[in-house]
Short mmCIF file of C-alpha atoms in Angstrom, two decimals:
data_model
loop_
_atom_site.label_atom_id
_atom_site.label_comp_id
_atom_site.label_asym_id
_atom_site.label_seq_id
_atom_site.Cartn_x
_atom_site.Cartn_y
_atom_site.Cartn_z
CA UNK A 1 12.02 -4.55 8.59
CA UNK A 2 9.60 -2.54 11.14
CA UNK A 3 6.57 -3.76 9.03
CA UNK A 4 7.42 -7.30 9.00
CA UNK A 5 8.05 -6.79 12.82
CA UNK A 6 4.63 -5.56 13.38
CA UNK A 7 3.15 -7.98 11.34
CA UNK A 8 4.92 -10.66 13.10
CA UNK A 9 3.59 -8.83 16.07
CA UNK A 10 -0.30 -9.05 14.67
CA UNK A 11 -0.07 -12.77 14.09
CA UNK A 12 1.18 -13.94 17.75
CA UNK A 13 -1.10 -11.29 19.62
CA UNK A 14 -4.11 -11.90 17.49
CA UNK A 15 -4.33 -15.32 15.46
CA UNK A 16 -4.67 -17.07 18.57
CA UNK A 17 -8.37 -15.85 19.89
CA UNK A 18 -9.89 -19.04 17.53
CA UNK A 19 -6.95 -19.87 15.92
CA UNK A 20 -7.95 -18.80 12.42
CA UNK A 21 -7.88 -15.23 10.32
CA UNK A 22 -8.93 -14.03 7.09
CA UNK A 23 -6.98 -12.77 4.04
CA UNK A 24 -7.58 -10.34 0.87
CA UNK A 25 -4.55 -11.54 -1.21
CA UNK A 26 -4.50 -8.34 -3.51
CA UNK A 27 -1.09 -8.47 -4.46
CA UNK A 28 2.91 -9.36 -3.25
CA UNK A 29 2.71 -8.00 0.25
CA UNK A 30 -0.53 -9.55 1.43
CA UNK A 31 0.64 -12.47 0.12
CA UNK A 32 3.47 -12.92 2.29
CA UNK A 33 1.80 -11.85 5.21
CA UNK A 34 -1.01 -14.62 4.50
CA UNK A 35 2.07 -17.43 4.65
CA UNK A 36 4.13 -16.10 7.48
CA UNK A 37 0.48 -16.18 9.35
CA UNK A 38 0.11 -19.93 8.34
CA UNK A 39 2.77 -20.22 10.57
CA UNK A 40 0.62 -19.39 13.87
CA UNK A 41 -2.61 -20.62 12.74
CA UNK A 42 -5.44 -21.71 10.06
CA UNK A 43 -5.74 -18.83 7.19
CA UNK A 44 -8.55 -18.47 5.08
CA UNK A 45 -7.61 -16.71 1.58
CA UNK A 46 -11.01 -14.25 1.18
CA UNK A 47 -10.78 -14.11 -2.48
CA UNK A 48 -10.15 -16.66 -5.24
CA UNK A 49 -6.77 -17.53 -5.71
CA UNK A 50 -5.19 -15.79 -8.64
CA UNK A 51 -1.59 -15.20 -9.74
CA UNK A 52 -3.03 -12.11 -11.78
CA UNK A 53 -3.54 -9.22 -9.30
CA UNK A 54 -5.40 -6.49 -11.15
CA UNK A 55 -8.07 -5.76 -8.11
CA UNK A 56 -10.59 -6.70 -5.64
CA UNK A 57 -12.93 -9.54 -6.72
CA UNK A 58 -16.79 -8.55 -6.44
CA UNK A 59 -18.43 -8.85 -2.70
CA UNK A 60 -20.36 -11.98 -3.90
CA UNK A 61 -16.93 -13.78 -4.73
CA UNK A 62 -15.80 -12.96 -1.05
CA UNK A 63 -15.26 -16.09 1.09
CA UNK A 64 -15.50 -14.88 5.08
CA UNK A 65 -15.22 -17.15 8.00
CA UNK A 66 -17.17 -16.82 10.65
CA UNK A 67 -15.19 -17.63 13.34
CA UNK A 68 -12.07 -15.93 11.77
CA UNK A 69 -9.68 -14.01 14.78
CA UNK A 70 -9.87 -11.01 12.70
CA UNK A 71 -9.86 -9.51 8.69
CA UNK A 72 -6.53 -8.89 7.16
CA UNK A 73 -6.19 -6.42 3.71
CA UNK A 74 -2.94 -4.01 2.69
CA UNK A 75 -4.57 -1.38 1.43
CA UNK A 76 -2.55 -0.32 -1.30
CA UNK A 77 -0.29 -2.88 -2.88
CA UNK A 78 2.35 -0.72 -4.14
CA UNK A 79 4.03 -3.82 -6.16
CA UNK A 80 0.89 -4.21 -8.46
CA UNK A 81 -0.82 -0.79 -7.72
CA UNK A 82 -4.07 -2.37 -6.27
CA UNK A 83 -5.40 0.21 -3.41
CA UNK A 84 -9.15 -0.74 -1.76
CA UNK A 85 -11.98 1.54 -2.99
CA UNK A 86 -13.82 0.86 0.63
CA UNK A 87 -13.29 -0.31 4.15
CA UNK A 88 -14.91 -4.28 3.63
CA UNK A 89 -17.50 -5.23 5.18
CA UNK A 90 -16.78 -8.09 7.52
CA UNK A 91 -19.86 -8.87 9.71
CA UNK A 92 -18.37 -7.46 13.37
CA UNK A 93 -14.70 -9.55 12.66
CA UNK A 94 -11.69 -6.81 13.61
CA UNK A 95 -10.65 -5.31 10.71
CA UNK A 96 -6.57 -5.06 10.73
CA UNK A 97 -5.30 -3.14 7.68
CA UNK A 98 -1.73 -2.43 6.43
CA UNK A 99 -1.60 1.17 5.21
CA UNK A 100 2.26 1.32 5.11
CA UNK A 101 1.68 3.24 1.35
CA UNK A 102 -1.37 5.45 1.97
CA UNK A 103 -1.51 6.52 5.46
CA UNK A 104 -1.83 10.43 5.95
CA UNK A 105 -3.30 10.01 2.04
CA UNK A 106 -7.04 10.43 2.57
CA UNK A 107 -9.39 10.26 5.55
CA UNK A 108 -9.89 7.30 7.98
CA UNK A 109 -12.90 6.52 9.61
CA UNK A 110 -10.06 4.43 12.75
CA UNK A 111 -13.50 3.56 14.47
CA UNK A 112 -13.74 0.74 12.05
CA UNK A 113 -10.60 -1.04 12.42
CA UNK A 114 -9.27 -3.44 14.98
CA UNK A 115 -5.42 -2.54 14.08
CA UNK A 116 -4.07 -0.23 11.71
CA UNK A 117 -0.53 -0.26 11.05
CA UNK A 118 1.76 1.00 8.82
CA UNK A 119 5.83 1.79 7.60
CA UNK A 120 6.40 5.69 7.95
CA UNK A 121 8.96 5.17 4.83
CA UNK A 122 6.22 6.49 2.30
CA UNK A 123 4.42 9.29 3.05
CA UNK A 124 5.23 9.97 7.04
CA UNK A 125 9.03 9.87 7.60
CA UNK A 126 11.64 7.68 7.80
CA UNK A 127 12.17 3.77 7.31
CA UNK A 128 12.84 2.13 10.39
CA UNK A 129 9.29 3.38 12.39
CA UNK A 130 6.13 1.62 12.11
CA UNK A 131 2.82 3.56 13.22
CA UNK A 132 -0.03 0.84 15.18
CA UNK A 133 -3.11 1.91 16.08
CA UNK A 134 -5.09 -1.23 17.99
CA UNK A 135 -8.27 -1.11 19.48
CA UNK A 136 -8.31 -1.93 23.44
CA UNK A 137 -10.15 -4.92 23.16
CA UNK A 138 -7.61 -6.27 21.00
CA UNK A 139 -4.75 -6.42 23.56
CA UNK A 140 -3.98 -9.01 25.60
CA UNK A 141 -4.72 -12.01 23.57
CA UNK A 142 -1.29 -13.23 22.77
CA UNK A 143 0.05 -16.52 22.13
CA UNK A 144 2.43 -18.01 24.75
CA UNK A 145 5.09 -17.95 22.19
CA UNK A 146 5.05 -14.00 21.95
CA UNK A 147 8.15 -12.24 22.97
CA UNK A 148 7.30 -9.98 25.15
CA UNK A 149 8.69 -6.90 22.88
CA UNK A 150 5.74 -7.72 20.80
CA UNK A 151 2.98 -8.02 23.19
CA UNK A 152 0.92 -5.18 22.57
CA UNK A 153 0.13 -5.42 26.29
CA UNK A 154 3.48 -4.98 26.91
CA UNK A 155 4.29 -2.23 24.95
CA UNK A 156 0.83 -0.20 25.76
CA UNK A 157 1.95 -0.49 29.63
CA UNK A 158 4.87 0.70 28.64
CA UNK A 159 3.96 3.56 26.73
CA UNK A 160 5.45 2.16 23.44
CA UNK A 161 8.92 2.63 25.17
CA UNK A 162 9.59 -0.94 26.55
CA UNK A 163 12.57 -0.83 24.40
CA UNK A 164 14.64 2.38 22.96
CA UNK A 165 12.34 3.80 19.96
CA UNK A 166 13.91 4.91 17.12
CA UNK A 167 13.94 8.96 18.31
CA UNK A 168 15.40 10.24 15.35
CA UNK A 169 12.55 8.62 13.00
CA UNK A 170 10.09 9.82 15.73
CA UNK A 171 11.44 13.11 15.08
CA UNK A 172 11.23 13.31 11.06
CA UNK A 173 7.59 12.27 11.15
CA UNK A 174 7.00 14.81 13.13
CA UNK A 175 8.65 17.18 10.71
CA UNK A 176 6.25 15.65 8.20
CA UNK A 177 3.03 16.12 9.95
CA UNK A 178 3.91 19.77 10.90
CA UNK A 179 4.02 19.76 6.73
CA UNK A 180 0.66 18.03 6.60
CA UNK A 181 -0.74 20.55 8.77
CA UNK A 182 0.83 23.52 6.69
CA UNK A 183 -0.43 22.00 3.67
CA UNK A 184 -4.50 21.87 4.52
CA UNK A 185 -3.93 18.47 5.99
CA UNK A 186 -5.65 15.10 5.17
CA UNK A 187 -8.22 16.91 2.97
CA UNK A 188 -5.05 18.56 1.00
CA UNK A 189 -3.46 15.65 0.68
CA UNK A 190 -6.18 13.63 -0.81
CA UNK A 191 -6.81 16.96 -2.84
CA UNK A 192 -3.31 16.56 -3.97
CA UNK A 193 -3.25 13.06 -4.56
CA UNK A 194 -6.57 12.76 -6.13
CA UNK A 195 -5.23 15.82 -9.01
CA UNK A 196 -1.83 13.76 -9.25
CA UNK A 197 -3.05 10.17 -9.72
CA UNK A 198 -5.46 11.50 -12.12
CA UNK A 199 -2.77 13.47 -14.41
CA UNK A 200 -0.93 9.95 -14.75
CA UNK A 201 -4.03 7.88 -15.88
CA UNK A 202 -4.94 10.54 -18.39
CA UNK A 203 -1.78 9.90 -19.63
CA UNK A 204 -2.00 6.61 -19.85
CA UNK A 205 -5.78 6.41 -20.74
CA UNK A 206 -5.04 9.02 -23.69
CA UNK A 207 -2.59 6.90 -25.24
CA UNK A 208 -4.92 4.61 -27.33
CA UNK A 209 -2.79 1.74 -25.83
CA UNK A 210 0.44 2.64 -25.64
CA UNK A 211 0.47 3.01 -22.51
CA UNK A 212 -0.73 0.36 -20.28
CA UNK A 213 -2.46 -0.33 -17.15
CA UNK A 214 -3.27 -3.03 -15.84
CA UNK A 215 -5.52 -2.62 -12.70
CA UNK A 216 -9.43 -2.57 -12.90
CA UNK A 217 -10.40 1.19 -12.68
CA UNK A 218 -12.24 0.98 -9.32
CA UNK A 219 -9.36 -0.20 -7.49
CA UNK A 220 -6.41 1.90 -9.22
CA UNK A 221 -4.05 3.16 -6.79
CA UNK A 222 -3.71 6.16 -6.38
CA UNK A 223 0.01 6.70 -4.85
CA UNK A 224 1.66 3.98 -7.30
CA UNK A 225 0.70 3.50 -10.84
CA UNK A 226 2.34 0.24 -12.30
CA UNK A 227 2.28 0.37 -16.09
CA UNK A 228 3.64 -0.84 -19.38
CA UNK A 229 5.09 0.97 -22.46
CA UNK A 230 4.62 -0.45 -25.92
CA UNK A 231 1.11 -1.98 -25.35
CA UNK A 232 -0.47 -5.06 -22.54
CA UNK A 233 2.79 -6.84 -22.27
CA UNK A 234 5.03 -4.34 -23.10
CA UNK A 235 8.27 -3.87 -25.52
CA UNK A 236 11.69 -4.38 -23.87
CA UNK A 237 13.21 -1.89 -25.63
CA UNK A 238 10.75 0.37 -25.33
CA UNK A 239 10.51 0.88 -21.96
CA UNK A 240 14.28 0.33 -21.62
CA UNK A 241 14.55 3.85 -23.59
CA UNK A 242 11.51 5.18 -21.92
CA UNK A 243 13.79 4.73 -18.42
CA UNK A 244 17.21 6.09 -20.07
CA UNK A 245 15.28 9.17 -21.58
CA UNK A 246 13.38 10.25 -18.22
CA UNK A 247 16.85 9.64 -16.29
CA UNK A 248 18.02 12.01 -18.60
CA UNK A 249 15.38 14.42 -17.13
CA UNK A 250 15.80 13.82 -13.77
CA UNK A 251 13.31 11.38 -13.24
CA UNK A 252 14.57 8.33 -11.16
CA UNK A 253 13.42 5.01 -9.81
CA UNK A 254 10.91 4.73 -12.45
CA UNK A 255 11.82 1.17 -12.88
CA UNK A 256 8.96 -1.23 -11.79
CA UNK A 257 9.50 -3.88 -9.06
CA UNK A 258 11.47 -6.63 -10.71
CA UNK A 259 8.45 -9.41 -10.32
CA UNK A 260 6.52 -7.91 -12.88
CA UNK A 261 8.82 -5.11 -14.68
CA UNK A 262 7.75 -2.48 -16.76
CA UNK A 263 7.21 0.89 -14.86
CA UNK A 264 5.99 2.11 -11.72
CA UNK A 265 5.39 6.03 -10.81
CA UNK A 266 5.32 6.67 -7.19
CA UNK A 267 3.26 9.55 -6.15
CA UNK A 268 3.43 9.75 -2.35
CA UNK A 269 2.45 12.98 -0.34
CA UNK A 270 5.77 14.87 -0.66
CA UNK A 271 6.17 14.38 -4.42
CA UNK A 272 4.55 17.67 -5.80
CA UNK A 273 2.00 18.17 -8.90
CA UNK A 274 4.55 20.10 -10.70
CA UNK A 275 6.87 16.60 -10.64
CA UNK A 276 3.95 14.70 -11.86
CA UNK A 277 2.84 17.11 -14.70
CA UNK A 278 7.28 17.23 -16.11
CA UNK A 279 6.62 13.32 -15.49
CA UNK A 280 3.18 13.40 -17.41
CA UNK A 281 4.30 15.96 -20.24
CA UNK A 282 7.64 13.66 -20.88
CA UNK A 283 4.80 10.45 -21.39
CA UNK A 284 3.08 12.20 -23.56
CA UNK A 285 6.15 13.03 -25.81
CA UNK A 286 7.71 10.10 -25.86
CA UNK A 287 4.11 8.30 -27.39
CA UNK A 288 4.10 11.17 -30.04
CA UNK A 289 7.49 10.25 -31.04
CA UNK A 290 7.38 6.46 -30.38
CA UNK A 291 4.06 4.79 -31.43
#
């Protein structure tokens, strides 16, 4: 709920500058934030409609406006596993970027970006608390329908506290980031993540089709890995034993998201590489005695 508040927030502070913004529909979540901002204003989809998301079309397929209020991409889709390769290129327009399933992941160069924002749920704490970072530029601009809770003017003169913040969530991510700190920071966690995500696609890469992604390599997430069991569309029953069998290990929530099924591995910052390589050893078993 925190996201969608603070993308609620980014369409009535922002839209409204000319009244139109960009979109990179990549996958579920940017596509509901690209309708819920056709609400406020004009949006232009960046890339060519699809109901297939597998990636990011090539720059010369990109379709930028001009006169767009500012650049909208989620980063990672953790739905269909589509995570950008780059920050894009959008000729001086404020970039704003939802990083609710990478943040704290790999480096950021924040310079870049007009707003970052992002859930804490996946790699910095608890649901409930959503981390904005908005260039000063940026504030002030809202429409006249904004409640004031969401004006970013509001809450930056009130030092994010113009309502009672959510103290205990405050106080978990700041468990976390004492961890991130212990554990060489964002250059160990991309370290991490890099060694994790990579275990996982060897699996499935090694499995002469067994297993089966279906994201273009460059733009492969790398903190969740959507894929099928059984070949390109999958076998029911396949994956239906492939879920009972790891449960039997202890390996839960496996299950992918129910608008496109098969499976889904999560690899955020706190799972470890020893739970990837038991979740990576099991894969490789079960194609031995399944193909």
């Amino acid at each position: 709920m925190a996201v969608q508040q603070a993308s609620l927030q980014l369409y009535l502070s922002l839209i409204g500058k000319t009244g139109t913004a960009d979109y990179f529909v990549t996958g579920s979540w940017s596509s509901k934030a690209a309708k819920e901002a056709a609400k406020y204003g004009k949006v232009n989809l960046v890339l060519p409609k699809t109901d297939e998301y597998v990636g990011v079309a090539d720059k010369s397929k990109w379709n930028l406006s001009p006169n767009a209020s500012y650049v909208y991409y989620c980063d990672n889709e953790t739905i269909h596993g589509v995570e950008f390769n780059d920050i894009p290129d959008t000729k001086g327009i404020p970039i704003v970027a939802d990083m609710s399933s990478n943040f704290m992941s790999r480096p950021v160069d924040v310079s870049k970006f007009g707003i970052i924002f992002g859930g804490a749920q996946k790699n910095i704490g608890a649901a409930g608390l959503t981390l904005v970072i908005i260039r000063n530029d940026l504030i002030g601009n809202a429409l006249p329908i904004c409640p004031s809770i969401l004006d970013y003017a509001v809450v930056t003169k009130e030092n994010s506290v113009a309502n009672t913040p959510a103290v205990y969530n405050i106080y978990i991510t700041g468990l976390v980031m004492e961890w991130i700190k212990k554990n060489g920071g964002i250059e160990g966690m991309t370290k991490i993540s890099n060694i994790k995500s990579k275990l996982v696609y060897d699996a499935i890469d090694s499995s002469n089709g067994f297993y089966y992604c279906p994201v273009q390599v460059k733009n492969r997430s790398r903190m969740t890995i959507p894929f099928r069991v059984g070949g390109q569309k999958g076998n029911d029953d396949l994956e239906k034993k492939f879920l009972q069998e790891a449960e039997k290990q202890g390996m839960l929530a496996l299950k992918g998201h129910r608008s496109v099924g098969g499976i889904r591995a999560s690899v955020y910052n706190a799972l470890t590489v020893p739970n990837v390589e038991k979740l990576t050893k099991f894969m490789t078993q079960f194609y031995a005695q399944n193909k």
